[in-house]
Amino acid sequence: MDDRTAATTATVSAAQQAAYRGGDKLRTRYPTIDYLRRAARERLPHFAFEYCDGGAGSDGGIRRNWAGLDAVEIVPRYGVMPALPPVEVELFGRKYAAPIGIPPMGGPGIVWPGADAYMAQAAQRARIPYTLGTVGGITIEQAAKLAPDVLWFQLYRMARNDHWLGFELMRRCEAAGVHVFVLTVDVPVRTVRPREVVVGLGGSKFSTGPRMLYDMLSSPGWLMSLWQHGQPRFANIKSYAGENASTNEVINFARSEIGGAFTWDEIARFRDKWKKPLVLKGIMHPADAERAISLGIDGIWVSNHGGRQIEALPAPIDVLPAVAAQVGSRATVLFDSGVRSGLDVVRAIALGAHATFAGKAFLWGLGALGADGPKHVIDLMIDEARASLGQIGAKTPADARSVVIRHPGALTFPRV
Ligand SMILES: Cc1cc2nc3c(=O)[nH]c(=O)nc-3n(C[C@H](O)[C@H](O)[C@H](O)COP(=O)(O)O)c2cc1C
């Protein structure tokens, strides 16, 4: 896959310029997220990079997500912005430092052992949303300690015994003080990511073959983190797989529990039980957004799972305006898939999102810099977002909605 030329994505803010002058090593070595991706490719064990970087099929969905964002042009207005604008946002009644968050990711510990804890800590310090996934590497309770003010939780469908496990995890979220509960709707079937398969991560059994061992030994930083944090595991599900269950037994348990996409009736039951903000993740059609709102859903998360499920989907940026128009002021619109810079954040905000999330960017950051990665990704994104807003003459993120935009890929839908 081609790297986008870093220089085209970077809009350098005053803070960044000051950092360069002050010799900030991270900013001079990794001035954009694309540099982190390159470093991650060099430093991570091969299987770890392939796990985080690969998509469905031949990565066509990932390329389309990037191209869709790249194609969005914004016409600036001058004479209105004397200084860098603030980027704080309010989402579901809470204030966050920027319209940028960490989405749910399963198995990030494969990419960097301890990844979830590092991302949760960095999000709490920066005051941006951190979403723990059903198959994340720390428990809900651990995450609540690390990120008490910014914790969201994502659930996959687990329908066995009348959704017993899903409701049990929801109960734990309630007790732990999770603020936002997210139901992922865009994984109706399990699909194949070839790059994962060929490195030995696609099957139902995990075994460390000679190639994998060789890769691990070639990445001492990764090995050290493994030594500190132990083997990645399905922390939230593990305790239900039976006492002393082996890694493969836990994997099999998770696979047998998780499956299918939530139906509208099931979503209504979760809405009934969760009294705080409820979000549907993976919405791509205005009609589905409308249906969600009719059930009292608070947030519509426009996403194609970062191109990891099926490569024929449009780039979410291309359906975002239609979904946002349908939603209006009735719910919060969230966006992800392809975000690799603060400029991408501003593009999505300008096209109707209230906040954006970046998945692979955080994993590349971890791969390049280990524990320091998530903070650097957040710093870059926030600085770039502020600079981009300032550059187009928007005084706040909300102000970016009134700019003139050329959006060649925008899809139109029949009226709902
Ligand atoms: C390694 C990896 C694992 C993921 N696991 C989950 C998951 O467990 N649940 C979920 O809803 N989305 C999952 N996603 C999708 C992300 O939440 C997000 O939608 C996607 O990464 C956004 O696209 P981007 O990577 O281009 O930023 C995963 C993404 C990655 C890269």
PDB file of N, CA and C in Angstrom, residues 47-91:
ATOM      1  N   PHE A  47       4.289 -10.065  12.160  1.00  0.00           N
ATOM      2  CA  PHE A  47       2.879 -10.454  12.341  1.00  0.00           C
ATOM      3  C   PHE A  47       2.089  -9.340  13.027  1.00  0.00           C
ATOM      4  N   ALA A  48       2.755  -8.594  13.932  1.00  0.00           N
ATOM      5  CA  ALA A  48       2.058  -7.530  14.668  1.00  0.00           C
ATOM      6  C   ALA A  48       1.688  -6.388  13.728  1.00  0.00           C
ATOM      7  N   PHE A  49       2.624  -6.031  12.824  1.00  0.00           N
ATOM      8  CA  PHE A  49       2.311  -4.962  11.877  1.00  0.00           C
ATOM      9  C   PHE A  49       1.197  -5.396  10.928  1.00  0.00           C
ATOM     10  N   GLU A  50       1.273  -6.638  10.471  1.00  0.00           N
ATOM     11  CA  GLU A  50       0.252  -7.116   9.535  1.00  0.00           C
ATOM     12  C   GLU A  50      -1.118  -7.135  10.205  1.00  0.00           C
ATOM     13  N   TYR A  51      -1.149  -7.477  11.494  1.00  0.00           N
ATOM     14  CA  TYR A  51      -2.435  -7.513  12.211  1.00  0.00           C
ATOM     15  C   TYR A  51      -3.080  -6.130  12.255  1.00  0.00           C
ATOM     16  N   CYS A  52      -2.273  -5.113  12.555  1.00  0.00           N
ATOM     17  CA  CYS A  52      -2.918  -3.795  12.716  1.00  0.00           C
ATOM     18  C   CYS A  52      -3.110  -3.080  11.389  1.00  0.00           C
ATOM     19  N   ASP A  53      -2.329  -3.393  10.401  1.00  0.00           N
ATOM     20  CA  ASP A  53      -2.302  -2.586   9.172  1.00  0.00           C
ATOM     21  C   ASP A  53      -3.180  -3.140   8.049  1.00  0.00           C
ATOM     22  N   GLY A  54      -3.529  -4.419   8.136  1.00  0.00           N
ATOM     23  CA  GLY A  54      -4.216  -5.066   7.015  1.00  0.00           C
ATOM     24  C   GLY A  54      -5.727  -4.889   7.064  1.00  0.00           C
ATOM     25  N   GLY A  55      -6.337  -4.988   5.886  1.00  0.00           N
ATOM     26  CA  GLY A  55      -7.788  -4.875   5.807  1.00  0.00           C
ATOM     27  C   GLY A  55      -8.394  -6.090   5.132  1.00  0.00           C
ATOM     28  N   ALA A  56      -9.690  -6.006   4.854  1.00  0.00           N
ATOM     29  CA  ALA A  56     -10.370  -7.080   4.145  1.00  0.00           C
ATOM     30  C   ALA A  56      -9.852  -7.137   2.707  1.00  0.00           C
ATOM     31  N   GLY A  57      -9.867  -8.322   2.119  1.00  0.00           N
ATOM     32  CA  GLY A  57      -9.487  -8.482   0.714  1.00  0.00           C
ATOM     33  C   GLY A  57      -8.078  -7.995   0.471  1.00  0.00           C
ATOM     34  N   SER A  58      -7.960  -7.113  -0.527  1.00  0.00           N
ATOM     35  CA  SER A  58      -6.613  -6.638  -0.858  1.00  0.00           C
ATOM     36  C   SER A  58      -6.410  -5.208  -0.370  1.00  0.00           C
ATOM     37  N   ASP A  59      -7.006  -4.871   0.738  1.00  0.00           N
ATOM     38  CA  ASP A  59      -6.861  -3.546   1.371  1.00  0.00           C
ATOM     39  C   ASP A  59      -7.522  -2.427   0.562  1.00  0.00           C
ATOM     40  N   GLY A  60      -8.397  -2.787  -0.378  1.00  0.00           N
ATOM     41  CA  GLY A  60      -9.044  -1.754  -1.205  1.00  0.00           C
ATOM     42  C   GLY A  60      -9.883  -0.788  -0.374  1.00  0.00           C
ATOM     43  N   GLY A  61     -10.509  -1.291   0.676  1.00  0.00           N
ATOM     44  CA  GLY A  61     -11.343  -0.428   1.521  1.00  0.00           C
ATOM     45  C   GLY A  61     -10.488   0.601   2.252  1.00  0.00           C
ATOM     46  N   ILE A  62      -9.317   0.173   2.691  1.00  0.00           N
ATOM     47  CA  ILE A  62      -8.427   1.099   3.406  1.00  0.00           C
ATOM     48  C   ILE A  62      -7.975   2.206   2.450  1.00  0.00           C
ATOM     49  N   ARG A  63      -7.566   1.778   1.259  1.00  0.00           N
ATOM     50  CA  ARG A  63      -7.117   2.791   0.277  1.00  0.00           C
ATOM     51  C   ARG A  63      -8.244   3.756  -0.052  1.00  0.00           C
ATOM     52  N   ARG A  64      -9.478   3.222  -0.178  1.00  0.00           N
ATOM     53  CA  ARG A  64     -10.596   4.101  -0.519  1.00  0.00           C
ATOM     54  C   ARG A  64     -10.884   5.082   0.619  1.00  0.00           C
ATOM     55  N   ASN A  65     -10.758   4.602   1.868  1.00  0.00           N
ATOM     56  CA  ASN A  65     -10.980   5.511   3.012  1.00  0.00           C
ATOM     57  C   ASN A  65      -9.992   6.679   2.965  1.00  0.00           C
ATOM     58  N   TRP A  66      -8.736   6.362   2.679  1.00  0.00           N
ATOM     59  CA  TRP A  66      -7.711   7.415   2.628  1.00  0.00           C
ATOM     60  C   TRP A  66      -7.976   8.360   1.456  1.00  0.00           C
ATOM     61  N   ALA A  67      -8.260   7.766   0.293  1.00  0.00           N
ATOM     62  CA  ALA A  67      -8.461   8.599  -0.900  1.00  0.00           C
ATOM     63  C   ALA A  67      -9.691   9.488  -0.728  1.00  0.00           C
ATOM     64  N   GLY A  68     -10.728   8.939  -0.090  1.00  0.00           N
ATOM     65  CA  GLY A  68     -11.955   9.715   0.123  1.00  0.00           C
ATOM     66  C   GLY A  68     -11.673  10.956   0.947  1.00  0.00           C
ATOM     67  N   LEU A  69     -10.890  10.791   2.005  1.00  0.00           N
ATOM     68  CA  LEU A  69     -10.546  11.949   2.843  1.00  0.00           C
ATOM     69  C   LEU A  69      -9.643  12.914   2.089  1.00  0.00           C
ATOM     70  N   ASP A  70      -8.633  12.358   1.413  1.00  0.00           N
ATOM     71  CA  ASP A  70      -7.694  13.220   0.672  1.00  0.00           C
ATOM     72  C   ASP A  70      -8.408  14.104  -0.347  1.00  0.00           C
ATOM     73  N   ALA A  71      -9.514  13.588  -0.902  1.00  0.00           N
ATOM     74  CA  ALA A  71     -10.182  14.309  -1.993  1.00  0.00           C
ATOM     75  C   ALA A  71     -11.020  15.496  -1.511  1.00  0.00           C
ATOM     76  N   VAL A  72     -11.228  15.592  -0.203  1.00  0.00           N
ATOM     77  CA  VAL A  72     -12.081  16.675   0.316  1.00  0.00           C
ATOM     78  C   VAL A  72     -11.288  17.981   0.384  1.00  0.00           C
ATOM     79  N   GLU A  73     -11.769  18.986  -0.351  1.00  0.00           N
ATOM     80  CA  GLU A  73     -11.083  20.290  -0.384  1.00  0.00           C
ATOM     81  C   GLU A  73     -11.916  21.331   0.351  1.00  0.00           C
ATOM     82  N   ILE A  74     -11.229  22.236   1.017  1.00  0.00           N
ATOM     83  CA  ILE A  74     -11.923  23.253   1.819  1.00  0.00           C
ATOM     84  C   ILE A  74     -11.487  24.641   1.355  1.00  0.00           C
ATOM     85  N   VAL A  75     -12.439  25.514   1.120  1.00  0.00           N
ATOM     86  CA  VAL A  75     -12.105  26.882   0.700  1.00  0.00           C
ATOM     87  C   VAL A  75     -11.938  27.753   1.951  1.00  0.00           C
ATOM     88  N   PRO A  76     -10.775  28.369   2.128  1.00  0.00           N
ATOM     89  CA  PRO A  76     -10.546  29.132   3.359  1.00  0.00           C
ATOM     90  C   PRO A  76     -11.156  30.526   3.313  1.00  0.00           C
ATOM     91  N   ARG A  77     -11.394  31.083   4.487  1.00  0.00           N
ATOM     92  CA  ARG A  77     -11.759  32.502   4.607  1.00  0.00           C
ATOM     93  C   ARG A  77     -10.687  33.172   5.457  1.00  0.00           C
ATOM     94  N   TYR A  78     -10.276  34.354   5.040  1.00  0.00           N
ATOM     95  CA  TYR A  78      -9.208  35.034   5.776  1.00  0.00           C
ATOM     96  C   TYR A  78      -9.742  36.285   6.469  1.00  0.00           C
ATOM     97  N   GLY A  79      -8.904  36.805   7.357  1.00  0.00           N
ATOM     98  CA  GLY A  79      -9.267  38.035   8.054  1.00  0.00           C
ATOM     99  C   GLY A  79     -10.180  37.807   9.249  1.00  0.00           C
ATOM    100  N   VAL A  80     -10.410  36.536   9.597  1.00  0.00           N
ATOM    101  CA  VAL A  80     -11.328  36.270  10.714  1.00  0.00           C
ATOM    102  C   VAL A  80     -10.641  35.607  11.903  1.00  0.00           C
ATOM    103  N   MET A  81      -9.492  34.991  11.682  1.00  0.00           N
ATOM    104  CA  MET A  81      -8.878  34.166  12.725  1.00  0.00           C
ATOM    105  C   MET A  81      -7.521  34.725  13.137  1.00  0.00           C
ATOM    106  N   PRO A  82      -7.486  35.571  14.158  1.00  0.00           N
ATOM    107  CA  PRO A  82      -6.191  36.134  14.525  1.00  0.00           C
ATOM    108  C   PRO A  82      -5.269  35.131  15.212  1.00  0.00           C
ATOM    109  N   ALA A  83      -5.808  34.079  15.800  1.00  0.00           N
ATOM    110  CA  ALA A  83      -4.957  33.136  16.560  1.00  0.00           C
ATOM    111  C   ALA A  83      -5.469  31.720  16.356  1.00  0.00           C
ATOM    112  N   LEU A  84      -4.750  30.770  16.944  1.00  0.00           N
ATOM    113  CA  LEU A  84      -5.199  29.386  16.829  1.00  0.00           C
ATOM    114  C   LEU A  84      -6.518  29.201  17.580  1.00  0.00           C
ATOM    115  N   PRO A  85      -7.476  28.524  16.975  1.00  0.00           N
ATOM    116  CA  PRO A  85      -8.771  28.352  17.643  1.00  0.00           C
ATOM    117  C   PRO A  85      -8.735  27.252  18.712  1.00  0.00           C
ATOM    118  N   PRO A  86      -9.677  27.303  19.647  1.00  0.00           N
ATOM    119  CA  PRO A  86      -9.786  26.199  20.615  1.00  0.00           C
ATOM    120  C   PRO A  86     -10.407  24.994  19.918  1.00  0.00           C
ATOM    121  N   VAL A  87     -10.149  23.798  20.426  1.00  0.00           N
ATOM    122  CA  VAL A  87     -10.746  22.617  19.783  1.00  0.00           C
ATOM    123  C   VAL A  87     -11.599  21.788  20.746  1.00  0.00           C
ATOM    124  N   GLU A  88     -11.839  22.301  21.956  1.00  0.00           N
ATOM    125  CA  GLU A  88     -12.655  21.550  22.921  1.00  0.00           C
ATOM    126  C   GLU A  88     -14.041  21.257  22.336  1.00  0.00           C
ATOM    127  N   VAL A  89     -14.588  20.098  22.713  1.00  0.00           N
ATOM    128  CA  VAL A  89     -15.965  19.779  22.296  1.00  0.00           C
ATOM    129  C   VAL A  89     -16.728  19.182  23.462  1.00  0.00           C
ATOM    130  N   GLU A  90     -18.035  19.269  23.357  1.00  0.00           N
ATOM    131  CA  GLU A  90     -18.872  18.594  24.341  1.00  0.00           C
ATOM    132  C   GLU A  90     -19.569  17.435  23.636  1.00  0.00           C
ATOM    133  N   LEU A  91     -19.429  16.250  24.219  1.00  0.00           N
ATOM    134  CA  LEU A  91     -20.083  15.072  23.638  1.00  0.00           C
ATOM    135  C   LEU A  91     -20.904  14.417  24.739  1.00  0.00           C
TER     136      LEU A  91
END
